[in-house]
Amino acid sequence: MASASHYDYLIVGQGLAGSLLAWRLLQQEKRVLVVDDGHATASSMVAAGLINPLAGMRFNHSPFVHEWLAAVEQTYGELAGMAGEPFLQWLDMVRLFRSSEQVRFYERQRARTETADLLGRRLDAEDFPQPVHAPWGGFEQKRTGWVRLPRLLAFMARWLEGKGALRRERLNHDDLVLRDDGIAWKDATARHLVFCDGYRSMHNPWFDWLPFAPDQGEILTLKRNANLPLPDRIINGATWLLPVDEGRFRLGATHYHDRQDNRATEEGKQKLLAGMETLLLHPDALELEKNEAGVRPATADRQPFIGSHPEFQQLHMFNGFGAHGSLTIPWYARRMVEWLSEGKELPKNANIQRYS
Ligand SMILES: Cc1cc2nc3c(=O)[nH]c(=O)nc-3n(C[C@H](O)[C@H](O)[C@H](O)COP(=O)(O)OP(=O)(O)OC[C@H]3O[C@@H](n4cnc5c(N)ncnc54)[C@H](O)[C@@H]3O)c2cc1C
């Protein structure tokens, strides 16, 4: 008979990826232990949690976009029901054109029926409905919003703890022993080990062949300090601004590909504040509350890293969600569970087999 410290799955990392994967596995009555070092490097704790199905300069979309959105609605809704507090907030986005070329990209997307529910009307520069500078005009984007990630992670930590499924400590690779029937780590054994450890997986001795492309970012939290007009939608131009709770706004974000730490810098702050000056008609209405930084677990081909090690079948990866984890992790968590429990094929774009 299995001892109390024998698990089906040991999961490294309780960011959004590890939390949702653990939750889905526990729903299937698997024995799960999540190990997290107190979110020491969690990009989920810093992220704005924006849901933007048409990211990118050309407003392109993934073929999975509607499945992602359905999973977003269902997953965060289910979790809100469990927690008794909302995590997902739908809020329309106003997208600012940055060139006449982008107007053409918009018109092209607008002509497509499959994105009709995602694109709203075009907005003229002369009569712009938000207090922002919009020299090229813009358009409304639908089915956008944001997720209160720190609150979701705090709830998930309590819920996992209540099930005896969370240990708050760092897992060192040297302490792992690979066995024929799984792995051993300290006093625990497990049939499977899944790495959901964010960008730190790039230093993982079993998966160092995966081309991670970590993308450090800084983000500001601002507070309203004057009763001047400020946007009431998500504004997305060269800089984006998100109205959140209690008169606060998030402003982001920078991208540094040569940094791998969560230290916010004066340079990053000044860059973002300059972006705010260019964006808002009344930048003085906001004062800085805090600046933060984190490292997005991004990948060279901008697709997630999901799947099993080609040689050590007890080792798996559920990672690489880059700048869009809030939108994509709910759907990929289901695909990962189907792969682990039923051997159902993973989406090819995300399967790490593409590199092995
Ligand atoms: C500035 C910024 C803005 C962002 N904005 C958005 C946004 O608006 N929308 C969006 O969707 N995404 C955004 N992101 C990206 C988002 O954070 C990620 O897509 C997503 O949160 C990744 O979740 P994860 O669980 O894979 O990784 P993480 O959240 O990084 O979680 C990994 C966890 O594993 C732990 N860990 C790592 N190694 C170990 C170990 N050896 N032992 C124990 N624990 C370990 C870490 O401490 C952490 O808690 C942003 C990121 C940044 C930095």
PDB file of C-alpha atoms and ligand atoms in Angstrom, residues 12-18 35-37 39-44 46-50 149 169-171 196-198 200 217-219 240 253 294-297 319 321-327 329, ligand 1:
ATOM      1  CA  VAL A  12       7.356  22.225  -9.006  1.00  0.00           C
ATOM      2  CA  GLY A  13       5.940  25.762  -8.866  1.00  0.00           C
ATOM      3  CA  GLN A  14       2.645  27.240  -7.675  1.00  0.00           C
ATOM      4  CA  GLY A  15       2.369  30.050 -10.209  1.00  0.00           C
ATOM      5  CA  LEU A  16      -0.723  30.100 -12.412  1.00  0.00           C
ATOM      6  CA  ALA A  17       0.482  27.049 -14.383  1.00  0.00           C
ATOM      7  CA  GLY A  18       1.227  24.839 -11.362  1.00  0.00           C
ATOM      8  CA  VAL A  35       6.363  22.482  -4.037  1.00  0.00           C
ATOM      9  CA  ASP A  36       6.860  26.247  -4.238  1.00  0.00           C
ATOM     10  CA  ASP A  37       9.483  28.480  -2.670  1.00  0.00           C
ATOM     11  CA  HIS A  39       6.714  32.677  -5.091  1.00  0.00           C
ATOM     12  CA  ALA A  40      10.317  33.871  -4.942  1.00  0.00           C
ATOM     13  CA  THR A  41      10.373  34.395  -8.715  1.00  0.00           C
ATOM     14  CA  ALA A  42       6.677  34.102  -9.690  1.00  0.00           C
ATOM     15  CA  SER A  43       5.901  36.203 -12.744  1.00  0.00           C
ATOM     16  CA  SER A  44       2.232  35.441 -11.971  1.00  0.00           C
ATOM     17  CA  VAL A  46       3.702  40.631 -10.879  1.00  0.00           C
ATOM     18  CA  ALA A  47       1.653  40.237 -14.060  1.00  0.00           C
ATOM     19  CA  ALA A  48      -1.307  42.469 -14.881  1.00  0.00           C
ATOM     20  CA  GLY A  49      -3.219  39.346 -15.913  1.00  0.00           C
ATOM     21  CA  LEU A  50      -4.493  40.942 -19.117  1.00  0.00           C
ATOM     22  CA  LEU A 149      -3.675  36.753 -10.218  1.00  0.00           C
ATOM     23  CA  GLU A 169      10.168  25.206   0.076  1.00  0.00           C
ATOM     24  CA  ARG A 170      12.676  25.281  -2.708  1.00  0.00           C
ATOM     25  CA  LEU A 171      13.254  22.126  -4.703  1.00  0.00           C
ATOM     26  CA  CYS A 196       5.838  24.482 -13.681  1.00  0.00           C
ATOM     27  CA  ASP A 197       8.712  26.577 -12.398  1.00  0.00           C
ATOM     28  CA  GLY A 198       8.543  29.458 -14.884  1.00  0.00           C
ATOM     29  CA  ARG A 200      13.917  28.962 -13.987  1.00  0.00           C
ATOM     30  CA  GLY A 217       9.417  43.051 -17.578  1.00  0.00           C
ATOM     31  CA  GLU A 218       8.729  45.962 -15.298  1.00  0.00           C
ATOM     32  CA  ILE A 219       5.251  47.213 -14.435  1.00  0.00           C
ATOM     33  CA  TRP A 240      -0.945  49.973 -21.915  1.00  0.00           C
ATOM     34  CA  ALA A 253       5.258  46.909 -19.461  1.00  0.00           C
ATOM     35  CA  GLY A 294       9.343  39.715 -13.072  1.00  0.00           C
ATOM     36  CA  VAL A 295      10.581  37.347 -15.747  1.00  0.00           C
ATOM     37  CA  ARG A 296       8.084  36.041 -18.279  1.00  0.00           C
ATOM     38  CA  PRO A 297       8.721  32.361 -19.096  1.00  0.00           C
ATOM     39  CA  ASN A 319       5.636  25.894 -18.984  1.00  0.00           C
ATOM     40  CA  PHE A 321       3.424  30.621 -21.412  1.00  0.00           C
ATOM     41  CA  GLY A 322       5.300  33.847 -22.084  1.00  0.00           C
ATOM     42  CA  ALA A 323       3.263  37.034 -21.891  1.00  0.00           C
ATOM     43  CA  HIS A 324      -0.164  35.376 -22.228  1.00  0.00           C
ATOM     44  CA  GLY A 325      -0.521  32.830 -19.444  1.00  0.00           C
ATOM     45  CA  SER A 326      -3.822  34.209 -18.121  1.00  0.00           C
ATOM     46  CA  LEU A 327      -5.469  33.549 -21.470  1.00  0.00           C
ATOM     47  CA  ILE A 329      -3.042  28.296 -19.223  1.00  0.00           C
TER      48      ILE A 329
HETATM   49  C1  LIG B   1       5.757  42.603 -16.004  1.00  0.00           C
HETATM   50  C2  LIG B   1       4.934  41.431 -16.454  1.00  0.00           C
HETATM   51  C3  LIG B   1       3.661  41.639 -16.945  1.00  0.00           C
HETATM   52  C4  LIG B   1       2.887  40.562 -17.363  1.00  0.00           C
HETATM   53  N1  LIG B   1       1.616  40.813 -17.796  1.00  0.00           N
HETATM   54  C5  LIG B   1       0.851  39.776 -18.185  1.00  0.00           C
HETATM   55  C6  LIG B   1      -0.484  40.005 -18.612  1.00  0.00           C
HETATM   56  O1  LIG B   1      -0.990  41.139 -18.586  1.00  0.00           O
HETATM   57  N2  LIG B   1      -1.232  38.928 -19.015  1.00  0.00           N
HETATM   58  C7  LIG B   1      -0.720  37.652 -18.992  1.00  0.00           C
HETATM   59  O2  LIG B   1      -1.415  36.717 -19.358  1.00  0.00           O
HETATM   60  N3  LIG B   1       0.556  37.423 -18.610  1.00  0.00           N
HETATM   61  C8  LIG B   1       1.337  38.439 -18.213  1.00  0.00           C
HETATM   62  N4  LIG B   1       2.610  38.203 -17.806  1.00  0.00           N
HETATM   63  C9  LIG B   1       3.135  36.825 -17.944  1.00  0.00           C
HETATM   64  C10 LIG B   1       2.595  35.906 -16.866  1.00  0.00           C
HETATM   65  O3  LIG B   1       3.176  36.277 -15.646  1.00  0.00           O
HETATM   66  C11 LIG B   1       2.920  34.451 -17.226  1.00  0.00           C
HETATM   67  O4  LIG B   1       2.384  34.096 -18.479  1.00  0.00           O
HETATM   68  C12 LIG B   1       2.356  33.445 -16.218  1.00  0.00           C
HETATM   69  O5  LIG B   1       1.996  34.050 -15.014  1.00  0.00           O
HETATM   70  C13 LIG B   1       3.390  32.348 -15.962  1.00  0.00           C
HETATM   71  O6  LIG B   1       2.950  31.515 -14.921  1.00  0.00           O
HETATM   72  P1  LIG B   1       3.829  30.255 -14.488  1.00  0.00           P
HETATM   73  O7  LIG B   1       3.060  29.574 -13.434  1.00  0.00           O
HETATM   74  O8  LIG B   1       4.237  29.480 -15.696  1.00  0.00           O
HETATM   75  O9  LIG B   1       5.194  30.860 -13.908  1.00  0.00           O
HETATM   76  P2  LIG B   1       5.465  31.674 -12.565  1.00  0.00           P
HETATM   77  O10 LIG B   1       4.329  32.550 -12.225  1.00  0.00           O
HETATM   78  O11 LIG B   1       6.795  32.301 -12.712  1.00  0.00           O
HETATM   79  O12 LIG B   1       5.515  30.555 -11.422  1.00  0.00           O
HETATM   80  C14 LIG B   1       6.604  29.702 -11.186  1.00  0.00           C
HETATM   81  C15 LIG B   1       6.661  29.399  -9.684  1.00  0.00           C
HETATM   82  O13 LIG B   1       7.636  28.389  -9.441  1.00  0.00           O
HETATM   83  C16 LIG B   1       8.434  28.763  -8.324  1.00  0.00           C
HETATM   84  N5  LIG B   1       9.689  28.024  -8.458  1.00  0.00           N
HETATM   85  C17 LIG B   1      10.572  28.081  -9.477  1.00  0.00           C
HETATM   86  N6  LIG B   1      11.597  27.226  -9.267  1.00  0.00           N
HETATM   87  C18 LIG B   1      11.334  26.616  -8.067  1.00  0.00           C
HETATM   88  C19 LIG B   1      12.027  25.629  -7.302  1.00  0.00           C
HETATM   89  N7  LIG B   1      13.173  25.105  -7.716  1.00  0.00           N
HETATM   90  N8  LIG B   1      11.490  25.221  -6.120  1.00  0.00           N
HETATM   91  C20 LIG B   1      10.303  25.742  -5.675  1.00  0.00           C
HETATM   92  N9  LIG B   1       9.614  26.681  -6.378  1.00  0.00           N
HETATM   93  C21 LIG B   1      10.129  27.119  -7.555  1.00  0.00           C
HETATM   94  C22 LIG B   1       8.522  30.286  -8.462  1.00  0.00           C
HETATM   95  O14 LIG B   1       8.946  30.958  -7.301  1.00  0.00           O
HETATM   96  C23 LIG B   1       7.080  30.599  -8.846  1.00  0.00           C
HETATM   97  O15 LIG B   1       6.255  30.701  -7.691  1.00  0.00           O
HETATM   98  C24 LIG B   1       3.413  39.247 -17.328  1.00  0.00           C
HETATM   99  C25 LIG B   1       4.667  39.028 -16.787  1.00  0.00           C
HETATM  100  C26 LIG B   1       5.433  40.100 -16.365  1.00  0.00           C
HETATM  101  C27 LIG B   1       6.801  39.838 -15.777  1.00  0.00           C
END
